[in-house]
Coordinates of C-alpha atoms in Angstrom, one line a residue:
Chain G
M11 CA 124.9 53.5 175.9
T12 CA 122.2 56.0 176.4
E13 CA 119.3 54.6 174.3
P14 CA 118.3 51.0 174.4
W15 CA 119.1 49.1 171.2
N16 CA 116.4 47.8 169.0
V17 CA 117.1 44.2 167.9
V18 CA 115.0 42.7 165.1
V19 CA 115.2 39.0 164.6
C20 CA 113.9 37.6 161.3
V21 CA 112.2 34.1 161.5
K22 CA 110.5 32.0 158.9
Q23 CA 108.0 29.2 159.0
V24 CA 109.1 26.3 156.7
P25 CA 108.0 22.8 155.9
D26 CA 109.9 20.4 158.1
D27 CA 112.5 19.2 155.6
D28 CA 112.8 15.8 157.3
E29 CA 109.2 15.2 156.4
V30 CA 109.1 16.4 152.7
T31 CA 108.8 13.3 150.5
I32 CA 109.0 12.7 146.8
D33 CA 106.4 10.6 145.0
P34 CA 108.6 8.0 143.3
D35 CA 106.2 7.6 140.3
T36 CA 105.6 11.3 139.4
G37 CA 108.8 12.7 140.9
R38 CA 106.6 15.4 142.5
L39 CA 107.2 16.8 145.9
D40 CA 104.7 16.0 148.6
R41 CA 104.9 18.8 151.1
S42 CA 101.3 18.5 152.3
S43 CA 102.3 15.9 154.8
A44 CA 105.2 18.0 156.2
P45 CA 104.3 20.0 159.3
A46 CA 105.2 23.7 159.2
V47 CA 108.0 24.5 161.7
L48 CA 110.3 27.3 162.7
N49 CA 113.3 27.3 160.4
R50 CA 116.0 25.5 162.5
P51 CA 118.8 28.1 161.9
D52 CA 116.4 30.8 163.2
R53 CA 116.5 29.3 166.6
N54 CA 120.2 30.2 166.7
A55 CA 119.2 33.7 165.5
I56 CA 116.7 34.2 168.3
E57 CA 119.3 33.0 170.8
A58 CA 121.8 35.5 169.5
A59 CA 119.3 38.3 169.6
L60 CA 118.4 37.5 173.2
W61 CA 122.1 37.2 174.0
I62 CA 122.5 40.8 172.8
R63 CA 119.7 41.9 175.2
D64 CA 121.6 40.1 178.0
E65 CA 124.7 42.2 177.2
V66 CA 123.2 45.6 176.6
D67 CA 119.9 47.4 177.2
A68 CA 117.8 46.2 174.2
R69 CA 114.4 45.3 173.0
V70 CA 114.0 42.3 170.8
T71 CA 111.2 42.1 168.1
A72 CA 110.7 39.0 166.0
V73 CA 109.6 39.6 162.4
S74 CA 108.3 37.0 159.9
M75 CA 107.0 37.4 156.4
G76 CA 104.4 34.8 155.5
P77 CA 100.8 33.7 155.6
P78 CA 98.7 34.2 158.7
T79 CA 99.8 30.7 159.9
A80 CA 103.3 32.1 160.4
T81 CA 101.9 33.6 163.6
A82 CA 102.9 30.2 165.1
V83 CA 106.6 30.8 164.7
L84 CA 106.3 34.4 166.1
K85 CA 104.5 33.0 169.2
E86 CA 107.4 30.6 169.5
A87 CA 109.9 33.5 169.4
V88 CA 107.9 35.4 172.0
A89 CA 107.7 32.2 174.2
V90 CA 111.5 31.9 174.3
G91 CA 111.8 35.6 175.3
C92 CA 111.4 38.0 172.4
D93 CA 109.7 41.2 173.7
D94 CA 107.4 41.6 170.7
A95 CA 106.7 40.3 167.2
V96 CA 105.3 41.6 163.9
L97 CA 103.9 39.6 161.0
L98 CA 104.4 40.8 157.5
S99 CA 101.4 39.3 155.7
D100 CA 99.7 40.3 152.5
R101 CA 98.7 38.5 149.3
A102 CA 100.8 41.1 147.5
F103 CA 103.9 39.4 148.9
G104 CA 103.0 36.1 147.1
G105 CA 105.7 34.7 144.8
S106 CA 108.4 37.0 146.1
D107 CA 111.9 35.8 145.5
T108 CA 114.8 37.0 147.7
W109 CA 114.9 40.5 146.2
P110 CA 111.4 41.6 147.4
T111 CA 111.5 39.4 150.5
S112 CA 114.6 41.2 151.7
L113 CA 113.1 44.6 150.7
A114 CA 110.0 44.0 152.9
L115 CA 112.2 42.9 155.8
A116 CA 114.5 45.8 155.3
R117 CA 111.6 48.3 155.4
A118 CA 110.2 46.6 158.6
A119 CA 113.7 46.8 160.2
E120 CA 113.7 50.6 159.4
E121 CA 110.2 51.0 160.7
L122 CA 111.3 49.3 163.9
D123 CA 114.3 51.6 164.1
A124 CA 116.6 48.6 164.2
D125 CA 120.2 48.8 165.4
V126 CA 120.9 45.1 164.8
V127 CA 118.9 42.7 162.6
V128 CA 119.7 39.1 163.3
C129 CA 118.9 36.3 160.9
G130 CA 119.6 32.6 160.6
E131 CA 122.3 31.7 158.0
E132 CA 119.7 30.4 155.6
T133 CA 116.4 28.7 155.5
T134 CA 116.0 25.0 155.2
D135 CA 113.4 25.2 152.4
S136 CA 115.1 27.4 149.9
S137 CA 118.7 27.6 151.4
T138 CA 119.8 30.6 149.4
G139 CA 121.4 32.6 152.3
Q140 CA 120.6 35.7 150.3
V141 CA 118.1 37.4 152.5
P142 CA 120.4 38.7 155.2
P143 CA 122.9 40.4 152.8
G144 CA 119.8 41.5 150.8
I145 CA 118.3 43.3 153.9
A146 CA 121.7 45.0 154.5
A147 CA 122.0 46.0 150.8
H148 CA 118.5 47.5 150.6
N149 CA 119.2 49.7 153.6
G150 CA 122.9 50.4 152.8
W151 CA 123.8 48.9 156.2
A152 CA 126.8 46.9 157.4
Q153 CA 126.5 43.1 157.4
L154 CA 128.2 40.2 159.2
T155 CA 127.4 36.7 157.8
Y156 CA 128.5 33.2 158.8
V157 CA 128.8 34.5 162.4
E158 CA 130.0 32.0 165.0
D159 CA 130.4 34.3 167.9
L160 CA 129.3 37.8 168.8
E161 CA 130.6 40.6 171.0
V162 CA 129.1 44.0 171.7
D163 CA 131.5 46.8 172.2
S164 CA 129.3 49.1 174.2
D165 CA 132.0 51.9 174.5
D166 CA 132.3 52.3 170.7
E167 CA 128.8 51.1 170.0
R168 CA 130.0 48.4 167.6
V169 CA 129.1 44.8 167.0
I170 CA 132.1 42.5 166.6
A171 CA 131.7 39.0 165.1
R172 CA 133.9 36.0 164.7
R173 CA 133.1 34.8 161.2
D174 CA 133.8 31.5 159.6
V175 CA 135.7 32.1 156.3
E176 CA 137.2 29.5 153.9
G177 CA 140.2 28.0 155.6
G178 CA 139.9 29.8 158.9
H179 CA 138.2 32.7 160.8
E180 CA 138.2 36.4 161.0
R181 CA 137.0 39.0 163.5
V182 CA 135.1 41.9 162.0
A183 CA 133.7 45.0 163.7
A184 CA 130.7 46.8 162.2
D185 CA 128.8 50.0 163.0
P186 CA 125.1 49.7 163.6
P187 CA 122.7 49.5 162.0
V188 CA 124.1 46.1 161.1
V189 CA 122.6 42.8 159.8
V190 CA 124.0 39.7 161.5
A191 CA 123.5 36.2 159.9
V192 CA 124.3 33.5 162.5
A193 CA 125.9 30.3 161.4
Y194 CA 123.6 27.3 162.0
G195 CA 124.2 25.4 165.3
E196 CA 126.7 27.9 166.7
N197 CA 124.9 28.5 170.0
E198 CA 122.6 26.7 172.3
P199 CA 119.1 28.1 172.0
R200 CA 117.5 28.6 175.4
P201 CA 114.2 26.8 176.2
A202 CA 110.9 28.7 176.6
G203 CA 109.9 29.6 180.2
L204 CA 106.5 28.4 181.3
H205 CA 104.9 31.7 182.0
R206 CA 106.2 33.2 178.8
K207 CA 105.0 30.2 176.9
L208 CA 101.5 30.5 178.3
F209 CA 101.5 34.2 177.5
A210 CA 102.6 33.6 174.0
E211 CA 100.1 30.9 173.3
N212 CA 97.1 32.5 175.1
E213 CA 97.4 36.2 175.1
F214 CA 99.9 37.4 172.4
E215 CA 98.8 38.2 168.9
P216 CA 101.3 39.9 166.7
P217 CA 100.2 43.0 164.7
T218 CA 100.1 42.4 160.9
W219 CA 101.7 44.8 158.5
S220 CA 100.7 44.9 154.9
A221 CA 102.8 45.7 151.9
A222 CA 101.1 49.2 151.8
D223 CA 101.9 49.7 155.5
L224 CA 105.6 49.2 154.5
G225 CA 105.2 51.4 151.4
V226 CA 106.4 48.5 149.1
E227 CA 103.1 47.5 147.5
D228 CA 104.5 48.0 144.0
E229 CA 107.9 46.5 144.7
V230 CA 107.0 43.0 146.0
G231 CA 105.5 39.8 144.7
L232 CA 106.0 37.6 141.7
A233 CA 105.9 40.3 139.1
V234 CA 108.9 42.2 140.4
S235 CA 110.9 39.2 141.4
P236 CA 113.9 39.0 139.0
T237 CA 114.2 35.2 139.2
A238 CA 111.7 32.6 138.2
V239 CA 111.7 28.8 138.3
G240 CA 112.0 27.6 134.7
G241 CA 111.6 24.0 135.5
M242 CA 112.2 21.2 137.9
E243 CA 113.7 17.8 137.3
T244 CA 114.4 14.9 139.6
V245 CA 118.0 14.1 140.1
D246 CA 119.3 10.8 138.7
P247 CA 122.0 9.4 140.9
V248 CA 125.3 8.4 139.3
E249 CA 125.3 4.7 138.4
R250 CA 127.5 2.7 140.8
A251 CA 128.8 -0.8 140.6
Q252 CA 127.4 -1.6 144.0
A253 CA 129.7 -4.6 144.5
V254 CA 129.6 -5.9 148.0
V255 CA 132.9 -7.5 149.0
D256 CA 133.5 -9.8 152.0
S257 CA 136.9 -8.7 153.2
P258 CA 139.2 -5.7 153.5
G259 CA 141.8 -7.6 151.5
E260 CA 139.3 -8.1 148.7
L261 CA 138.4 -4.4 148.8
L262 CA 142.0 -3.3 148.7
A263 CA 142.8 -5.6 145.9
A264 CA 139.9 -4.1 143.9
L265 CA 140.9 -0.6 144.7
D266 CA 144.5 -1.4 143.7
E267 CA 143.2 -2.6 140.4
E268 CA 141.3 0.7 140.0
G269 CA 144.5 2.4 140.7
V270 CA 143.2 4.5 143.6
V271 CA 145.3 3.0 146.4
Chain W
M832 CA 112.5 46.0 133.7
V833 CA 115.6 46.7 131.6
D834 CA 116.5 46.4 127.9
V835 CA 118.2 43.0 128.1
D836 CA 119.9 43.6 124.7
E837 CA 122.1 46.3 126.2
Y838 CA 123.8 43.7 128.3
D839 CA 126.6 41.4 127.1
D840 CA 129.6 39.4 128.2
V841 CA 130.2 36.8 130.8
W842 CA 131.9 38.0 134.0
V843 CA 133.6 35.9 136.6
F844 CA 134.6 37.3 139.9
V845 CA 138.1 36.1 140.8
E846 CA 138.1 35.8 144.6
E847 CA 141.5 36.3 146.2
H848 CA 142.7 36.8 149.7
A849 CA 146.2 38.2 150.2
G850 CA 147.1 37.0 146.7
D851 CA 145.8 33.5 147.1
V852 CA 143.1 32.8 144.6
A853 CA 140.1 30.6 145.6
G854 CA 140.1 27.5 143.5
V855 CA 136.4 28.0 142.5
S856 CA 137.4 31.1 140.6
W857 CA 139.5 29.0 138.2
E858 CA 136.6 26.5 137.9
L859 CA 134.3 29.4 137.0
L860 CA 136.7 30.7 134.4
A861 CA 136.6 27.3 132.7
E862 CA 132.8 27.1 132.8
G863 CA 132.4 30.9 131.9
R864 CA 134.6 30.3 128.8
E865 CA 132.1 27.7 127.6
L866 CA 129.1 30.0 128.2
A867 CA 130.8 32.9 126.5
D868 CA 131.7 30.9 123.5
A869 CA 128.2 29.5 123.3
I870 CA 126.6 33.0 123.1
G871 CA 129.5 34.6 121.2
D872 CA 130.5 37.0 124.0
D873 CA 133.7 37.9 125.8
L874 CA 134.8 36.3 129.1
V875 CA 135.8 39.0 131.6
A876 CA 137.5 38.4 134.9
V877 CA 136.9 40.9 137.7
V878 CA 139.8 41.1 140.1
I879 CA 139.5 43.2 143.3
G880 CA 142.3 43.5 145.9
E881 CA 145.6 45.1 146.5
G882 CA 148.6 44.3 144.3
V883 CA 146.7 41.9 142.1
D884 CA 148.1 42.4 138.7
G885 CA 149.6 38.9 138.9
V886 CA 146.1 37.5 139.6
A887 CA 144.7 39.3 136.6
E888 CA 147.4 37.9 134.4
A889 CA 146.7 34.4 135.8
A890 CA 143.0 35.0 134.9
V891 CA 143.9 35.7 131.3
S892 CA 146.0 32.6 131.2
R893 CA 143.0 30.7 132.5
G894 CA 140.7 31.8 129.7
A895 CA 139.6 35.4 130.2
D896 CA 139.6 37.8 127.2
R897 CA 139.9 40.7 129.6
A898 CA 140.6 41.3 133.3
L899 CA 139.2 44.3 135.0
V900 CA 141.4 45.2 138.0
A901 CA 140.3 47.4 141.0
D902 CA 143.6 47.7 142.9
D903 CA 143.6 49.5 146.3
P904 CA 144.4 48.9 149.9
V905 CA 140.7 49.5 150.8
F906 CA 140.1 46.0 149.3
E907 CA 142.5 44.0 151.6
P908 CA 141.3 42.1 153.4
Y909 CA 137.9 41.4 152.0
R910 CA 134.8 43.3 153.4
A911 CA 131.3 43.1 152.0
D912 CA 130.7 46.9 151.8
P913 CA 133.7 48.1 149.7
Y914 CA 133.7 45.0 147.5
G915 CA 130.0 45.2 146.9
E916 CA 130.1 48.9 146.1
Q917 CA 133.0 48.6 143.7
F918 CA 131.5 45.6 141.9
R919 CA 128.1 47.3 141.7
R920 CA 129.6 50.3 140.0
L921 CA 131.3 48.1 137.5
V922 CA 128.1 46.3 136.7
E923 CA 126.2 49.6 136.4
D924 CA 128.8 51.1 134.0
R925 CA 129.5 48.1 131.8
K926 CA 126.3 46.1 131.9
P927 CA 127.4 42.4 131.9
S928 CA 124.8 39.8 130.9
I929 CA 126.0 37.0 133.2
V930 CA 128.0 37.3 136.4
L931 CA 129.4 34.2 138.1
I932 CA 130.6 34.3 141.7
G933 CA 132.0 31.4 143.7
G934 CA 129.6 30.1 146.3
T935 CA 132.1 30.5 149.1
H936 CA 131.3 32.4 152.3
T937 CA 132.9 35.5 150.6
G938 CA 131.0 35.1 147.4
R939 CA 127.7 34.5 149.1
D940 CA 128.4 37.4 151.5
F941 CA 128.8 40.1 148.8
A942 CA 126.8 38.8 145.8
G943 CA 123.6 40.3 147.3
R944 CA 125.2 43.7 147.7
V945 CA 125.6 43.8 143.9
A946 CA 122.3 42.1 142.9
V947 CA 120.1 44.1 145.2
P948 CA 121.0 47.6 144.0
A949 CA 121.2 46.4 140.4
H950 CA 117.8 44.7 140.8
A951 CA 119.5 41.6 139.2
G952 CA 118.4 38.0 139.4
L953 CA 120.6 36.1 141.8
T954 CA 120.5 32.3 142.0
A955 CA 122.3 30.7 145.0
D956 CA 124.5 27.7 145.2
V957 CA 124.3 26.6 141.5
T958 CA 125.6 23.3 140.4
E959 CA 124.9 23.3 136.7
L960 CA 125.0 26.2 134.2
D961 CA 123.7 26.4 130.6
V962 CA 122.5 28.9 128.1
D963 CA 119.5 28.3 125.8
E964 CA 119.3 29.3 122.1
D965 CA 118.3 32.9 123.1
G966 CA 121.3 33.2 125.4
L967 CA 119.1 33.0 128.5
L968 CA 121.1 31.5 131.4
Q969 CA 119.7 28.4 133.0
A970 CA 121.1 28.2 136.5
R971 CA 120.3 24.8 138.0
R972 CA 120.5 24.3 141.8
P973 CA 119.5 21.5 144.1
A974 CA 116.2 22.0 145.9
F975 CA 114.3 20.2 148.6
G976 CA 117.1 18.3 150.1
G977 CA 118.8 17.6 146.8
N978 CA 115.9 15.5 145.5
V979 CA 115.2 17.9 142.7
L980 CA 117.2 20.1 140.4
A981 CA 115.4 23.5 139.9
S982 CA 116.3 25.5 136.9
I983 CA 116.2 29.2 137.7
I984 CA 115.9 31.8 134.9
C985 CA 115.9 35.6 134.8
E986 CA 114.1 36.9 131.8
E987 CA 113.6 40.6 132.4
H988 CA 116.4 41.7 134.6
R989 CA 120.1 41.9 134.1
P990 CA 122.7 40.8 134.9
Q991 CA 121.9 37.2 135.4
M992 CA 123.9 36.4 138.6
A993 CA 124.7 33.2 140.2
T994 CA 126.8 32.0 143.1
V995 CA 128.2 28.6 142.1
R996 CA 129.2 25.8 144.4
P997 CA 132.9 25.1 144.6
G998 CA 134.0 21.7 143.3
V999 CA 131.3 21.1 140.6
F1000 CA 133.3 22.3 137.6
E1001 CA 136.8 21.4 136.6
A1002 CA 139.4 24.1 136.3
S1003 CA 141.3 24.3 133.1
E1004 CA 145.1 24.4 133.0
P1005 CA 146.7 27.8 132.6
E1006 CA 148.1 28.7 129.2
P1007 CA 151.0 31.1 129.9
D1008 CA 151.1 32.3 126.2
R1009 CA 147.4 33.2 126.1
S1010 CA 146.9 36.9 125.4
G1011 CA 144.3 39.1 126.8
E1012 CA 143.9 42.6 128.1
V1013 CA 144.5 43.7 131.7
E1014 CA 142.5 46.9 132.3
P1015 CA 142.8 48.9 135.6
V1016 CA 139.5 50.5 136.6
E1017 CA 138.7 53.5 138.7
V1018 CA 138.4 52.7 142.4
V1019 CA 135.2 54.2 143.6
V1020 CA 135.4 53.3 147.3
E1021 CA 137.2 55.3 150.1
E1022 CA 138.2 53.9 153.5
S1023 CA 136.1 56.7 155.1
D1024 CA 133.0 55.4 153.5
T1025 CA 133.3 51.9 154.9
V1026 CA 131.1 50.6 157.8
S1027 CA 133.1 47.6 158.8
E1028 CA 136.6 46.8 159.9
V1029 CA 138.5 43.5 159.9
L1030 CA 140.3 43.2 163.2
E1031 CA 142.1 40.0 162.5
R1032 CA 142.0 37.2 160.0
E1033 CA 143.6 33.8 160.5
T1034 CA 143.5 31.2 157.7
G1035 CA 145.4 28.2 156.7
D1036 CA 144.5 26.1 159.8
T1037 CA 141.5 24.4 158.1
A1038 CA 141.9 21.9 155.3
D1039 CA 140.1 22.4 152.0
I1040 CA 138.5 19.1 151.3
T1041 CA 137.3 20.2 147.9
D1042 CA 140.9 19.8 146.6
A1043 CA 141.6 16.4 148.2
D1044 CA 142.4 13.3 146.0
R1045 CA 141.2 10.9 148.6
I1046 CA 138.7 11.4 151.3
V1047 CA 137.6 9.2 154.3
A1048 CA 134.3 10.5 155.7
A1049 CA 132.8 9.7 159.1
G1050 CA 129.1 9.5 159.9
A1051 CA 126.8 8.9 162.8
G1052 CA 128.0 5.3 162.9
C1053 CA 131.3 6.2 164.5
D1054 CA 129.5 7.3 167.6
G1055 CA 132.0 10.0 168.4
D1056 CA 135.0 7.7 168.2
L1057 CA 137.1 9.0 165.3
E1058 CA 140.2 7.0 166.0
P1059 CA 139.7 4.1 163.5
I1060 CA 138.5 6.5 160.8
E1061 CA 141.5 8.8 161.3
E1062 CA 143.8 5.7 161.2
L1063 CA 142.3 4.7 157.9
A1064 CA 142.6 8.2 156.5
D1065 CA 146.2 8.3 157.6
A1066 CA 147.0 5.0 156.0
L1067 CA 145.4 6.2 152.7
D1068 CA 147.0 9.6 152.9
A1069 CA 143.4 10.9 152.7
E1070 CA 141.6 14.0 154.1
L1071 CA 139.1 13.5 156.8
A1072 CA 135.5 14.6 156.1
A1073 CA 132.1 14.1 157.7
S1074 CA 128.4 13.9 157.1
R1075 CA 126.1 16.5 158.6
A1076 CA 125.2 14.1 161.5
A1077 CA 128.8 14.0 162.6
V1078 CA 129.2 17.7 162.3
D1079 CA 126.0 18.5 164.2
E1080 CA 127.2 16.3 167.0
G1081 CA 130.3 18.4 167.2
W1082 CA 132.7 15.5 166.4
I1083 CA 134.2 17.2 163.3
D1084 CA 134.7 20.7 162.2
G1085 CA 131.9 22.1 159.9
A1086 CA 134.6 23.0 157.3
R1087 CA 134.9 19.3 156.6
Q1088 CA 131.2 18.6 156.0
V1089 CA 130.3 17.0 152.7
G1090 CA 126.8 17.4 151.3
Q1091 CA 124.0 19.8 150.5
T1092 CA 124.7 22.1 153.4
G1093 CA 128.4 21.4 153.3
K1094 CA 130.9 21.0 150.4
T1095 CA 130.9 19.3 147.1
V1096 CA 133.9 17.0 146.6
R1097 CA 135.2 15.1 143.6
P1098 CA 138.1 13.0 144.8
E1099 CA 139.5 9.9 143.1
L1100 CA 138.5 7.8 146.2
Y1101 CA 135.7 8.5 148.6
V1102 CA 135.3 6.2 151.6
A1103 CA 132.0 6.6 153.5
V1104 CA 132.4 5.1 157.0
G1105 CA 129.3 4.7 159.1
I1106 CA 127.3 7.0 156.9
S1107 CA 123.8 5.9 156.1
G1108 CA 123.7 7.8 152.8
A1109 CA 120.9 10.4 153.0
V1110 CA 120.3 12.1 149.7
Q1111 CA 121.7 15.4 151.1
H1112 CA 125.0 13.7 151.7
V1113 CA 125.1 11.8 148.4
E1114 CA 124.6 15.0 146.5
G1115 CA 128.0 16.3 147.9
M1116 CA 130.0 13.2 146.9
D1117 CA 128.3 11.9 143.8
D1118 CA 131.1 13.2 141.5
S1119 CA 133.7 11.1 143.2
E1120 CA 135.5 8.6 140.9
V1121 CA 135.3 5.5 143.2
V1122 CA 133.1 5.3 146.2
V1123 CA 133.5 2.8 149.0
A1124 CA 130.9 2.3 151.7
I1125 CA 131.6 0.7 155.1
N1126 CA 128.5 0.2 157.2
S1127 CA 127.1 -2.5 159.5
D1128 CA 123.6 -2.1 158.1
P1129 CA 123.3 -4.0 154.9
N1130 CA 120.2 -2.0 154.0
A1131 CA 121.9 1.4 154.3
P1132 CA 121.2 3.5 151.2
I1133 CA 124.9 4.4 150.9
F1134 CA 125.5 0.9 149.3
D1135 CA 123.3 2.0 146.4
H1136 CA 125.7 4.9 145.8
A1137 CA 128.9 3.0 146.2
D1138 CA 131.1 1.0 143.8
Y1139 CA 132.4 -1.2 146.6
G1140 CA 130.7 -2.0 149.9
I1141 CA 131.7 -3.9 153.0
V1142 CA 129.0 -4.8 155.5
A1143 CA 131.0 -4.7 158.6
D1144 CA 131.6 -3.0 162.0
L1145 CA 133.7 0.0 161.2
F1146 CA 135.6 -0.4 164.4
E1147 CA 137.0 -3.7 163.0
A1148 CA 137.1 -2.9 159.3
C1149 CA 139.0 0.4 159.5
P1150 CA 141.9 -0.8 161.6
T1151 CA 142.2 -3.9 159.4
L1152 CA 142.2 -1.9 156.3
A1153 CA 144.7 0.5 157.7
E1154 CA 147.0 -2.3 158.8
Q1155 CA 146.9 -4.0 155.4
L1156 CA 147.5 -0.7 153.6
R1157 CA 150.6 0.0 155.7
D1158 CA 151.9 -3.6 155.1
G1159 CA 151.1 -3.3 151.4
E1160 CA 149.7 -6.8 151.5
F1161 CA 146.0 -7.3 150.9
E1162 CA 144.9 -10.4 152.8
P1163 CA 141.4 -11.8 152.1
E1164 CA 140.6 -11.9 155.8
V1165 CA 136.8 -12.0 156.2
I1166 CA 135.2 -9.7 158.7
A1167 CA 131.8 -10.6 160.0

């Protein structure tokens, strides 16, 4: 390949879902105590982006949309090896659902002249999985989702993915620019190197792009988001008999009576 | 913003691969029928593929008033870009009010390619659907680890789209005498416009646990040793499944994961072995008819979500259960 590829990896800062608790009296979520962390599937996305750079001449830029505190996850991405990072941050983005979120990321990917955009399969806070196909749809680009394994065909300048599909797998080739959503846990993210870590923490500050910088100021935020939360209710679990039996024989006799064995 | 009154009918995407229809499509036709009746609209099946007239007729027998058929080799096998473009054009031309798509990898892959250009509201991974008195769709989905059910609405954009988790609705039986219209539509995609190519597709090697009548699921407690659990599954003629912990450890294939990030199952019998019972897991199995928990920790939350529990070491309990099942004699032998 003549020109180096531009690889953009999208990352998000989310509340640590293991730490989100529910107030048993009010049923309200307590997210205040949950620390903000890098969305776990995005670690696999960063690893995939860096893997592409190992294969072909490429430059990897991490992009995050969020409040200024999201700088932390960009520094983390730079610490593990991303060449650069950009923060999309603006009050205008507030309340965006997946439609404007994927628009802002799509415009940033265009601005960065991306050949490949890598995302995690979904985020642990909203788990829609809709942003990667949304980015591809906004830009009219190819997409490869639920990707377990990647190949780069440098002769034909194509990206080939092994995708998990219901009941099996498929291999799909796509022409760049292409959006790749990596299935959670499908690779082993590399650790940060010490020098890179020190650089990220002490010297690196990502530039911040506003909605106006991306030319989307009238197309993002709560007002243009097609969906809205109409209400929340706590989930009542199904009532169960909760009978504790002492022996396998007793259990099987009971299940026999129920007609399920 | 759009004039929402211009939009009507409930559409269900019928997902098929080489003539095999994804079970969730039939589940959605049953649920879509109820929604359509509630708002007095038609139920329309959208069938995309090659040689799919039989699928369209099956959709009518499962409750559709009409089936729109886009039949062309460009649609086999599935790819996001041609499917998305064809569906987008149908939505633009015919203006459906509600569009339901199975929350499979395929459905979740291409739904955004329709919703984005249509500027439609798209709700992911829905587990409950309803319409209010104004015909507004209430798409409910689990949030925050399954502790909360969030109701998502879309007031000013159309269509109201949702990907729906497989296994949460019950498919209705086909009625072969049911009549409805099968309408071929113009194919608007050409092979030369596509930006992706399927090199190979291999399916059939992975079990679909959403269809299983009996399931034995392994959790972290098995410590990587699946033998006793497989033995029990074998004796029960059950499918093997797993919690996220067991999948994350790499002991069991992700296709067999039950729970919020996995699949929703509704078998007659669900046996949770060595599974602590995190809310994310319970969410995926709460529709099971009878739940059995085997765990050595008497305080494990799974016992609150089980009809029958045994506090026992799974490495003793599973082989004993398997043996008694094979003998057909249920001996009241106590396991400490």
